[in-house]
Short mmCIF file of C-alpha atoms in Angstrom, two decimals:
data_model
loop_
_atom_site.label_atom_id
_atom_site.label_comp_id
_atom_site.label_asym_id
_atom_site.label_seq_id
_atom_site.Cartn_x
_atom_site.Cartn_y
_atom_site.Cartn_z
CA ASP X 1152 103.79 103.57 100.56
CA ILE X 1153 102.50 105.20 103.73
CA GLN X 1154 105.33 106.59 105.86
CA MET X 1155 104.95 106.56 109.63
CA THR X 1156 106.89 109.10 111.66
CA GLN X 1157 107.21 108.87 115.43
CA SER X 1158 108.34 111.58 117.79
CA PRO X 1159 110.34 111.92 119.83
CA SER X 1160 112.77 109.16 118.92
CA SER X 1161 113.61 108.83 122.60
CA LEU X 1162 112.62 110.36 125.90
CA SER X 1163 113.73 110.15 129.51
CA ALA X 1164 111.12 109.96 132.22
CA SER X 1165 110.65 108.96 135.83
CA VAL X 1166 108.41 106.38 137.42
CA GLY X 1167 105.01 107.94 137.94
CA ASP X 1168 105.34 110.43 135.07
CA ARG X 1169 102.64 110.86 132.46
CA VAL X 1170 104.20 110.43 129.03
CA THR X 1171 102.79 111.02 125.59
CA PHE X 1172 104.33 110.37 122.23
CA THR X 1173 103.08 110.80 118.74
CA CYS X 1174 102.85 109.01 115.42
CA ARG X 1175 102.08 110.73 112.13
CA ALA X 1176 101.07 109.06 108.89
CA SER X 1177 102.00 110.48 105.50
CA HIS X 1178 98.46 109.82 104.25
CA THR X 1179 95.19 109.38 106.04
CA ILE X 1180 94.80 105.94 107.57
CA ASN X 1181 91.45 106.50 109.29
CA SER X 1182 91.85 104.64 112.60
CA TYR X 1183 93.93 101.76 111.29
CA LEU X 1184 96.75 102.39 113.71
CA ASN X 1185 98.27 99.96 116.19
CA TRP X 1186 100.83 100.41 118.96
CA TYR X 1187 103.38 97.80 120.04
CA GLN X 1188 105.79 97.65 122.96
CA GLN X 1189 109.16 95.98 122.55
CA LYS X 1190 111.66 95.23 125.28
CA PRO X 1191 115.32 94.42 124.52
CA GLY X 1192 115.76 90.94 123.09
CA LYS X 1193 112.02 90.31 123.00
CA ALA X 1194 109.34 90.26 120.33
CA PRO X 1195 106.94 93.20 120.02
CA LYS X 1196 103.75 93.02 122.03
CA LEU X 1197 100.43 94.48 120.90
CA LEU X 1198 99.15 97.25 123.22
CA ILE X 1199 96.54 99.28 121.33
CA TYR X 1200 94.64 98.55 118.14
CA ALA X 1201 92.35 100.61 115.96
CA ALA X 1202 93.97 103.74 117.41
CA SER X 1203 92.25 103.58 120.79
CA SER X 1204 91.20 100.03 121.69
CA LEU X 1205 93.13 98.42 124.52
CA GLN X 1206 94.36 94.91 123.84
CA SER X 1207 93.16 92.34 126.35
CA GLY X 1208 95.48 92.08 129.32
CA VAL X 1209 97.16 95.43 128.76
CA PRO X 1210 97.07 97.75 131.80
CA SER X 1211 94.59 100.62 131.66
CA ARG X 1212 97.37 103.20 132.14
CA PHE X 1213 97.98 102.80 128.41
CA SER X 1214 95.67 104.72 126.09
CA GLY X 1215 95.64 105.73 122.46
CA SER X 1216 93.88 108.41 120.49
CA GLY X 1217 93.73 110.00 117.08
CA SER X 1218 92.45 109.41 113.58
CA GLY X 1219 93.36 110.40 110.07
CA THR X 1220 97.06 111.17 110.18
CA ASP X 1221 97.87 112.07 113.80
CA PHE X 1222 97.91 109.67 116.70
CA THR X 1223 99.13 109.59 120.29
CA LEU X 1224 100.00 106.95 122.85
CA THR X 1225 99.79 107.97 126.50
CA ILE X 1226 101.03 106.20 129.59
CA SER X 1227 99.24 107.84 132.51
CA SER X 1228 101.69 106.80 135.23
CA LEU X 1229 104.94 105.27 134.03
CA GLN X 1230 105.88 102.01 135.73
CA PRO X 1231 109.31 100.33 135.85
CA GLU X 1232 108.18 97.66 133.41
CA ASP X 1233 107.16 100.30 130.84
CA PHE X 1234 110.70 101.26 129.94
CA ALA X 1235 110.85 99.94 126.40
CA THR X 1236 110.57 101.00 122.78
CA TYR X 1237 107.14 101.74 121.34
CA TYR X 1238 106.24 101.37 117.67
CA CYS X 1239 103.20 102.50 115.76
CA GLN X 1240 102.05 100.55 112.71
CA GLN X 1241 99.47 101.32 110.07
CA SER X 1242 97.18 98.58 108.83
CA TYR X 1243 95.31 100.75 106.31
CA SER X 1244 97.12 99.61 103.20
CA ALA X 1245 99.95 97.40 102.02
CA PRO X 1246 102.81 97.51 102.49
CA LEU X 1247 102.05 97.60 106.20
CA THR X 1248 104.54 100.00 107.71
CA PHE X 1249 105.95 100.81 111.12
CA GLY X 1250 107.19 104.01 112.64
CA GLY X 1251 110.81 104.29 113.69
CA GLY X 1252 109.99 103.84 117.36
CA THR X 1253 110.13 105.89 120.55
CA ARG X 1254 112.51 104.63 123.20
CA VAL X 1255 111.44 105.38 126.78
CA GLU X 1256 114.40 105.52 129.12
CA ILE X 1257 114.76 105.96 132.86
CA LYS X 1258 115.63 109.48 133.95
CA GLU M 711 98.20 78.86 124.46
CA VAL M 712 98.60 80.68 121.18
CA GLN M 713 102.22 80.33 120.14
CA LEU M 714 104.57 80.84 117.21
CA VAL M 715 108.07 79.39 117.12
CA GLU M 716 110.57 80.33 114.43
CA SER M 717 113.57 78.25 113.46
CA GLY M 718 116.14 77.97 110.71
CA GLY M 719 118.20 81.09 111.23
CA GLY M 720 121.96 81.09 111.00
CA LEU M 721 125.04 82.36 109.19
CA VAL M 722 124.97 82.42 105.41
CA GLN M 723 127.28 83.94 102.81
CA PRO M 724 126.15 86.74 100.52
CA GLY M 725 124.30 85.27 97.56
CA GLY M 726 123.28 82.24 99.55
CA SER M 727 119.89 80.89 100.57
CA LEU M 728 118.15 80.09 103.82
CA LYS M 729 114.69 78.81 104.71
CA LEU M 730 113.00 79.85 107.92
CA SER M 731 110.11 77.99 109.53
CA CYS M 732 107.34 79.25 111.78
CA ALA M 733 105.47 76.57 113.73
CA ALA M 734 102.07 77.60 115.05
CA SER M 735 99.95 76.17 117.84
CA GLY M 736 96.90 77.09 119.88
CA PHE M 737 94.81 78.59 117.09
CA THR M 738 93.31 77.73 113.71
CA PHE M 739 96.41 78.21 111.61
CA SER M 740 94.74 77.31 108.32
CA GLY M 741 92.37 80.26 108.58
CA SER M 742 95.01 82.83 109.44
CA ALA M 743 97.13 85.13 107.33
CA MET M 744 100.77 84.91 108.36
CA HIS M 745 103.32 87.68 108.05
CA TRP M 746 107.07 88.01 108.40
CA VAL M 747 108.68 91.09 109.95
CA ARG M 748 112.39 91.68 110.40
CA GLN M 749 114.55 93.88 112.61
CA ALA M 750 118.19 94.69 112.03
CA SER M 751 120.27 95.11 115.16
CA GLY M 752 119.46 98.40 116.85
CA LYS M 753 116.94 99.31 114.15
CA GLY M 754 113.18 99.42 113.80
CA LEU M 755 110.69 96.91 112.50
CA GLU M 756 110.41 96.24 108.76
CA TRP M 757 107.50 94.33 107.26
CA VAL M 758 108.76 91.63 104.88
CA GLY M 759 105.67 89.99 103.45
CA ARG M 760 102.61 87.84 104.02
CA ILE M 761 100.66 84.84 102.89
CA ARG M 762 96.91 84.59 103.13
CA SER M 763 94.81 81.53 103.84
CA LYS M 764 93.58 78.91 101.41
CA ALA M 765 90.21 80.68 101.33
CA ASN M 766 92.10 83.70 99.99
CA SER M 767 94.06 81.65 97.46
CA TYR M 768 97.28 81.65 99.51
CA ALA M 769 97.93 85.12 98.09
CA THR M 770 101.35 86.55 98.81
CA VAL M 771 102.76 90.05 98.76
CA TYR M 772 106.25 91.28 99.61
CA ALA M 773 108.13 94.41 100.53
CA ALA M 774 109.94 96.01 97.62
CA SER M 775 113.29 95.30 99.26
CA VAL M 776 112.79 91.53 99.05
CA THR M 777 110.51 91.06 96.05
CA GLY M 778 111.96 88.50 93.65
CA ARG M 779 114.32 87.11 96.28
CA PHE M 780 112.08 85.96 99.14
CA THR M 781 109.17 83.51 98.95
CA ILE M 782 106.59 82.86 101.64
CA SER M 783 104.75 79.55 101.70
CA ARG M 784 102.75 77.49 104.16
CA ASP M 785 101.82 73.91 104.95
CA ASP M 786 98.49 73.92 106.75
CA SER M 787 98.78 70.19 107.50
CA LYS M 788 101.86 71.01 109.58
CA ASN M 789 100.62 74.35 110.95
CA THR M 790 103.80 75.89 109.62
CA ALA M 791 104.71 78.92 107.55
CA TYR M 792 107.99 79.32 105.71
CA LEU M 793 110.21 82.11 104.45
CA LEU M 794 112.61 81.07 101.70
CA MET M 795 115.33 83.66 101.24
CA ASP M 796 117.48 83.55 98.10
CA SER M 797 120.22 85.83 96.82
CA LEU M 798 120.82 87.05 100.33
CA LYS M 799 122.52 90.38 100.87
CA ILE M 800 124.44 91.72 103.84
CA GLU M 801 121.58 94.13 104.48
CA ASP M 802 119.21 91.19 105.02
CA THR M 803 120.96 90.53 108.33
CA ALA M 804 118.27 90.77 110.98
CA VAL M 805 116.09 88.97 113.46
CA TYR M 806 113.12 87.58 111.56
CA TYR M 807 109.76 87.30 113.28
CA CYS M 808 106.64 85.55 112.11
CA THR M 809 103.31 86.87 113.30
CA ARG M 810 99.62 86.22 112.84
CA TYR M 811 97.46 88.86 111.25
CA GLN M 812 94.16 89.15 113.05
CA LEU M 813 90.71 90.30 111.95
CA GLU M 814 91.34 93.52 113.85
CA ARG M 815 94.23 94.15 111.44
CA THR M 816 96.82 93.59 114.15
CA PHE M 817 99.94 91.49 114.47
CA ASP M 818 99.39 89.13 117.39
CA PRO M 819 101.05 87.01 118.60
CA TRP M 820 104.68 87.14 117.52
CA GLY M 821 107.26 84.42 117.57
CA GLN M 822 110.47 84.81 119.53
CA GLY M 823 112.43 85.56 116.36
CA THR M 824 115.33 83.86 114.62
CA LEU M 825 118.60 85.58 113.72
CA VAL M 826 119.84 85.57 110.16
CA THR M 827 123.39 86.77 109.59
CA VAL M 828 124.62 87.34 106.05
CA SER M 829 128.38 87.64 106.04
CA SER M 830 131.42 86.33 104.24
#
């Protein structure tokens, strides 16, 4: 199974900050990497697919990059509604696996 | 509007069974692979399994943690997917989500989730 490791597990930031967090795969997954946002009590929401493609309707302050084993998600200017937990997920091979998540908290 | 609605969650004793449903609307359900993902309280997301479309022989695959205990099925005439859970363990306690697997290899959309609690 491909293991997905996210770092940090949590971070504190302020509105307007640029934040970046990472996701590492235990084996190469090419660009088969998706990012989801989850708010408390809600289902995950797709943000980025294929490592860097922005899902329709997602604000352009979100961006993704990377290929192979190392990936990043960047929020260029953190907004109040962005405080949430972010998960990466590989769709390269079954079983499809998720990272442990990065929780973004208000500083 | 593309929508998934889960139902069937509840409290069940260890060793018991429960069947979850996932009702789909707003898209061609019969042509879509459907997956189940679960999340224990305060924990991350864990993929449970999936069922492919009729064109792909309704093929199923499961996570190792549930293989032999959980069964995914579907009724395309009712636009509904199911997750039958047998021999439930305390560690199966979680919110269970159904989600559509898209051509882009993404999970979208997701249902609102249904809580399964395994406890004596």
